[in-house]
Short mmCIF file of C-alpha atoms and ligand atoms in Angstrom, two decimals:
data_model
loop_
_atom_site.label_atom_id
_atom_site.label_comp_id
_atom_site.label_asym_id
_atom_site.label_seq_id
_atom_site.Cartn_x
_atom_site.Cartn_y
_atom_site.Cartn_z
CA MET A 232 -4.93 185.86 116.19
CA ARG A 233 -7.63 187.04 118.59
CA LEU A 234 -10.54 189.25 117.63
CA THR A 235 -10.95 192.50 119.52
CA ASP A 236 -14.05 193.34 121.54
CA ALA A 237 -15.09 195.80 118.80
CA GLN A 238 -14.80 193.08 116.14
CA LEU A 239 -16.80 190.64 118.25
CA GLU A 240 -19.48 193.29 118.76
CA GLN A 241 -19.70 194.03 115.04
CA PHE A 242 -19.88 190.31 114.30
CA ASP A 243 -22.72 189.85 116.74
CA LYS A 244 -24.64 192.92 115.50
CA ASP A 245 -24.13 192.65 111.73
CA GLY A 246 -23.07 189.02 111.24
CA TRP A 247 -19.75 189.70 109.51
CA ILE A 248 -16.33 191.28 109.89
CA PHE A 249 -13.62 192.11 107.39
CA ILE A 250 -9.93 192.25 108.26
CA PRO A 251 -7.97 193.99 105.47
CA GLU A 252 -4.48 192.78 104.52
CA CYS A 253 -4.44 189.94 107.05
CA PHE A 254 -2.09 187.92 104.80
CA SER A 255 0.91 189.51 103.08
CA PRO A 256 1.32 189.77 99.29
CA GLU A 257 4.04 187.09 99.46
CA GLU A 258 1.77 184.66 101.32
CA VAL A 259 -1.15 185.26 98.97
CA ALA A 260 0.88 185.03 95.75
CA VAL A 261 1.73 181.38 96.31
CA LEU A 262 -1.93 180.53 96.97
CA ARG A 263 -3.03 182.40 93.85
CA ASP A 264 -0.54 180.49 91.70
CA GLU A 265 -1.45 177.15 93.24
CA GLY A 266 -5.16 177.97 92.76
CA GLU A 267 -4.64 178.46 89.02
CA ARG A 268 -2.64 175.22 88.86
CA ILE A 269 -5.51 173.34 90.51
CA TYR A 270 -8.12 174.82 88.14
CA ALA A 271 -6.06 173.55 85.20
CA GLN A 272 -6.34 169.99 86.52
CA ASP A 273 -8.96 167.55 85.41
CA ARG A 274 -10.25 166.20 88.73
CA GLU A 275 -13.69 165.60 90.21
CA GLU A 276 -13.20 168.17 92.98
CA VAL A 277 -12.94 170.99 90.41
CA TRP A 278 -16.44 172.08 89.36
CA ARG A 279 -16.93 174.17 86.26
CA GLU A 280 -19.44 176.70 84.95
CA ALA A 281 -21.50 175.79 81.87
CA SER A 282 -18.80 177.65 79.90
CA GLY A 283 -16.12 175.25 81.19
CA ALA A 284 -14.48 177.99 83.29
CA PRO A 285 -13.65 176.85 86.83
CA ARG A 286 -16.27 177.64 89.49
CA THR A 287 -14.82 176.05 92.60
CA ALA A 288 -12.15 173.59 93.71
CA PHE A 289 -13.31 171.55 96.69
CA ALA A 290 -11.05 170.08 99.37
CA ALA A 291 -7.86 171.71 98.04
CA HIS A 292 -6.35 171.35 101.53
CA LEU A 293 -6.26 167.58 100.97
CA TYR A 294 -4.20 167.59 97.77
CA ASN A 295 -2.22 170.84 97.82
CA GLU A 296 0.42 171.74 100.42
CA ALA A 297 -0.08 175.54 100.32
CA PHE A 298 -3.82 175.21 100.85
CA ALA A 299 -3.22 172.57 103.53
CA ILE A 300 -1.12 175.11 105.48
CA LEU A 301 -3.82 177.75 105.02
CA GLY A 302 -6.36 175.24 106.37
CA ARG A 303 -4.43 175.15 109.66
CA HIS A 304 -3.47 178.80 109.79
CA PRO A 305 -3.84 180.45 113.21
CA ARG A 306 -5.10 183.70 111.64
CA LEU A 307 -8.15 181.71 110.47
CA ILE A 308 -8.52 178.97 113.07
CA GLU A 309 -8.14 181.01 116.27
CA PRO A 310 -10.91 183.59 115.62
CA LEU A 311 -13.40 180.76 115.11
CA GLU A 312 -12.23 178.89 118.22
CA GLN A 313 -12.71 182.18 120.05
CA VAL A 314 -16.28 182.67 118.79
CA PHE A 315 -17.38 179.05 119.30
CA GLY A 316 -15.44 178.50 122.55
CA GLU A 317 -14.15 175.10 121.39
CA LYS A 318 -11.95 173.41 118.81
CA VAL A 319 -13.06 173.35 115.19
CA TYR A 320 -12.72 170.92 112.29
CA MET A 321 -12.93 171.44 108.52
CA HIS A 322 -16.46 170.90 107.28
CA GLN A 323 -15.82 172.18 103.76
CA TYR A 324 -13.01 173.86 101.84
CA LYS A 325 -13.53 175.75 98.58
CA VAL A 326 -11.36 177.85 96.31
CA ASN A 327 -13.96 179.83 94.37
CA ALA A 328 -12.82 181.18 91.03
CA LYS A 329 -15.34 183.76 89.71
CA ALA A 330 -13.28 183.69 86.51
CA LYS A 331 -12.75 186.80 84.42
CA PHE A 332 -15.52 187.39 81.83
CA THR A 333 -17.33 184.13 82.70
CA GLY A 334 -17.67 183.82 86.50
CA ASP A 335 -21.30 182.94 87.24
CA VAL A 336 -23.67 184.04 90.02
CA TRP A 337 -24.13 182.58 93.48
CA GLN A 338 -27.82 183.01 94.26
CA TRP A 339 -29.02 184.50 97.56
CA HIS A 340 -28.65 181.89 100.28
CA GLN A 341 -27.64 181.06 103.84
CA ASP A 342 -24.80 178.57 104.20
CA TYR A 343 -26.21 176.94 107.30
CA GLY A 344 -29.46 176.27 105.41
CA THR A 345 -27.49 173.95 103.11
CA TRP A 346 -25.30 172.44 105.86
CA HIS A 347 -28.40 171.67 107.93
CA ARG A 348 -30.61 170.29 105.14
CA ASP A 349 -27.96 168.42 103.14
CA ASP A 350 -25.39 167.43 105.77
CA GLY A 351 -27.42 167.12 108.99
CA MET A 352 -25.52 169.81 110.87
CA PRO A 353 -27.37 170.31 114.18
CA GLU A 354 -26.74 174.01 114.94
CA PRO A 355 -25.37 177.12 113.17
CA ARG A 356 -22.06 176.72 114.99
CA ALA A 357 -20.05 176.65 111.76
CA MET A 358 -19.08 179.49 109.49
CA ASN A 359 -17.01 180.57 106.56
CA ILE A 360 -13.80 182.45 107.00
CA SER A 361 -12.44 183.49 103.64
CA VAL A 362 -9.25 184.92 102.17
CA PHE A 363 -9.19 187.14 99.09
CA LEU A 364 -6.63 185.77 96.64
CA ASP A 365 -7.23 188.48 94.02
CA GLU A 366 -8.25 192.08 94.52
CA VAL A 367 -11.99 192.20 95.08
CA TYR A 368 -13.52 195.26 93.41
CA PRO A 369 -17.11 196.51 93.46
CA PHE A 370 -17.37 195.23 89.85
CA ASN A 371 -15.78 191.75 89.66
CA GLY A 372 -18.46 189.82 91.53
CA PRO A 373 -17.75 190.68 95.17
CA LEU A 374 -19.59 188.76 97.83
CA MET A 375 -22.70 190.74 98.84
CA LEU A 376 -23.94 190.38 102.40
CA ILE A 377 -27.19 191.42 104.05
CA PRO A 378 -26.17 192.68 107.49
CA LYS A 379 -28.27 191.48 110.44
CA SER A 380 -29.98 188.75 108.37
CA HIS A 381 -28.29 186.14 110.60
CA LYS A 382 -30.71 187.13 113.38
CA HIS A 383 -33.62 185.46 111.53
CA GLY A 384 -32.57 181.83 111.92
CA VAL A 385 -33.00 179.44 109.01
CA LEU A 386 -35.29 181.01 106.40
CA ASP A 387 -37.53 179.22 103.90
CA ALA A 388 -35.61 178.24 100.81
CA GLY A 389 -36.05 176.29 97.61
CA HIS A 390 -33.53 173.78 96.26
CA ASP A 391 -32.14 175.33 93.07
CA THR A 392 -30.37 172.69 91.00
CA SER A 393 -30.59 174.41 87.62
CA THR A 394 -29.43 178.05 87.75
CA THR A 395 -25.74 177.18 88.14
CA SER A 396 -23.58 174.07 88.26
CA TYR A 397 -23.77 174.19 92.09
CA PRO A 398 -27.04 173.11 93.80
CA LEU A 399 -28.06 175.54 96.54
CA TRP A 400 -30.97 176.20 98.89
CA THR A 401 -31.87 179.71 97.73
CA LEU A 402 -34.15 182.46 99.02
CA ASP A 403 -36.93 184.07 97.02
CA ASN A 404 -36.87 187.73 95.96
CA ASP A 405 -39.54 188.90 98.43
CA ALA A 406 -37.59 187.54 101.37
CA VAL A 407 -34.38 189.18 100.14
CA GLU A 408 -36.16 192.50 99.61
CA LYS A 409 -37.49 192.54 103.18
CA LEU A 410 -34.11 191.62 104.66
CA VAL A 411 -32.36 194.35 102.65
CA GLU A 412 -34.94 196.95 103.80
CA GLU A 413 -34.03 196.03 107.35
CA GLY A 414 -30.27 195.51 107.17
CA GLY A 415 -29.06 197.14 103.94
CA LEU A 416 -26.49 195.55 101.67
CA VAL A 417 -22.69 195.54 101.81
CA ALA A 418 -20.01 194.19 99.48
CA PRO A 419 -16.63 194.16 101.22
CA THR A 420 -13.82 194.88 98.77
CA GLY A 421 -10.08 195.04 99.13
CA LYS A 422 -6.64 193.82 98.29
CA PRO A 423 -5.53 190.20 98.16
CA GLY A 424 -4.93 188.96 101.68
CA GLY A 425 -8.10 190.45 103.18
CA VAL A 426 -10.10 188.11 105.42
CA LEU A 427 -13.89 188.05 105.58
CA MET A 428 -15.70 186.04 108.21
CA PHE A 429 -19.48 185.75 108.29
CA HIS A 430 -22.16 183.97 110.32
CA GLY A 431 -23.58 180.72 108.93
CA ASN A 432 -27.08 182.24 108.76
CA LEU A 433 -26.02 185.50 107.08
CA VAL A 434 -27.78 185.84 103.72
CA HIS A 435 -25.31 186.41 100.89
CA GLY A 436 -24.75 185.98 97.16
CA SER A 437 -22.66 187.33 94.32
CA ALA A 438 -23.25 188.50 90.76
CA GLY A 439 -21.43 187.31 87.65
CA ASN A 440 -18.04 188.63 86.62
CA ILE A 441 -17.95 190.17 83.14
CA THR A 442 -14.75 192.12 83.82
CA PRO A 443 -11.17 191.17 82.86
CA PHE A 444 -10.37 190.86 86.58
CA PRO A 445 -10.54 187.37 88.12
CA ARG A 446 -11.82 187.17 91.69
CA LYS A 447 -10.55 184.14 93.56
CA ILE A 448 -11.58 183.68 97.20
CA VAL A 449 -10.77 180.69 99.37
CA TYR A 450 -13.39 179.68 101.94
CA LEU A 451 -12.68 177.55 104.97
CA THR A 452 -15.90 176.30 106.52
CA LEU A 453 -15.01 175.53 110.10
CA ASN A 454 -17.44 173.72 112.35
CA ALA A 455 -17.35 173.39 116.16
CA VAL A 456 -16.30 169.80 116.84
CA SER A 457 -19.34 169.07 119.08
CA ASN A 458 -21.58 170.21 116.18
CA HIS A 459 -20.24 167.64 113.71
CA ILE A 460 -22.60 166.63 110.93
CA ARG A 461 -25.00 163.75 111.58
CA LYS A 462 -26.61 162.85 108.23
CA PRO A 463 -24.33 163.59 105.29
CA THR A 464 -25.79 163.18 101.81
CA ARG A 465 -23.05 164.86 99.78
CA LYS A 466 -19.67 163.49 98.72
CA GLU A 467 -16.99 163.23 101.41
CA TRP A 468 -14.89 165.88 99.65
CA ILE A 469 -17.83 168.34 99.78
CA ALA A 470 -18.95 167.69 103.38
CA HIS A 471 -16.06 166.16 105.29
CA ARG A 472 -16.48 163.26 107.73
CA ASP A 473 -13.14 163.71 109.47
CA PHE A 474 -14.08 165.55 112.67
CA THR A 475 -10.53 165.69 114.06
CA PRO A 476 -9.94 169.03 115.83
CA ILE A 477 -7.54 171.22 113.84
CA GLU A 478 -4.23 172.01 115.54
CA ALA A 479 -3.10 175.37 114.19
CA CYS A 480 0.34 175.59 112.59
CA ASP A 481 2.70 178.40 113.47
CA ASP A 482 2.06 181.86 112.10
CA GLU A 483 5.11 181.84 109.79
CA ALA A 484 4.35 178.50 108.13
CA LEU A 485 2.76 179.89 104.96
CA LEU A 486 5.50 182.47 104.51
CA ARG A 487 8.16 179.76 104.88
CA TYR A 488 6.38 177.63 102.32
CA ALA A 489 6.08 180.61 99.92
CA ARG A 490 9.81 181.34 100.23
CA SER A 491 10.93 177.76 99.76
CA HIS A 492 8.58 177.44 96.83
CA SER A 493 9.95 180.55 95.06
CA GLU A 494 13.56 179.45 95.72
CA ALA A 495 12.80 176.04 94.21
CA ALA A 496 11.35 177.76 91.13
CA GLU A 497 14.52 179.90 90.58
O1 LIG B 679 -17.69 183.01 96.09
C1 LIG B 679 -18.80 183.50 95.99
O2 LIG B 679 -19.03 184.47 95.29
C2 LIG B 679 -19.96 182.96 96.77
C3 LIG B 679 -19.65 181.74 97.57
C4 LIG B 679 -20.74 181.35 98.49
O3 LIG B 679 -21.71 182.03 98.64
C5 LIG B 679 -20.64 180.15 99.26
O4 LIG B 679 -19.66 179.42 99.12
O5 LIG B 679 -21.54 179.87 100.04
#
């Protein structure tokens, strides 16, 4: 899948683009079910909120076939190859839960700030491309983005290891206020299957979810192969050391898997 000139322009100007209904309901349903199955497992890659509710499942592409196919999907891989002008590899893979009633916040941060400081990534030539697995509403903890904040490079940040179960390099309120005055604030919403792609330096965060509506989003963090990490400090399943370029699968692969999976269940 190639991005249009208009999408590339919006990405450059605002630091993000959203592609509604990029995956079909049938394709997303199998990922949603598999996501819930993973959260029910007791494994080190599944991190939980203080309440015990799942927060994120790391590296699901390495132990789940549906997520493995998604991790090679041309609708996600090709746009990033197009932007970076080279092959990409998987730096990180997360299925974020934002569970109903208990999903916790993600503080304001830039992803590249963490990849650079914790993993030794040389340049912001990596980014998240994400797929909505549930409907994302304005009220169930949508991802909030500060348009144009990616133009500021890496901003000062403090290492927050206490607010949530996930350590993050977070921005202070004054910095966020200034960036919002300049760029505003958006929270893309939409049906399962929507795809959101945003620059590694774009400031973003999300509030808690106190609604009865879960909000699962899967994030592929794809890095340009030449920009592979140099000084990893985090576990291998958080910041991958396999820099093999991803060869995209065919566009129908997830649909085929979904169909064979539902036939097997009948
Ligand atoms: O899923 C969310 O709400 C936020 C995730 C996020 O900010 C991240 O993975 O960097």
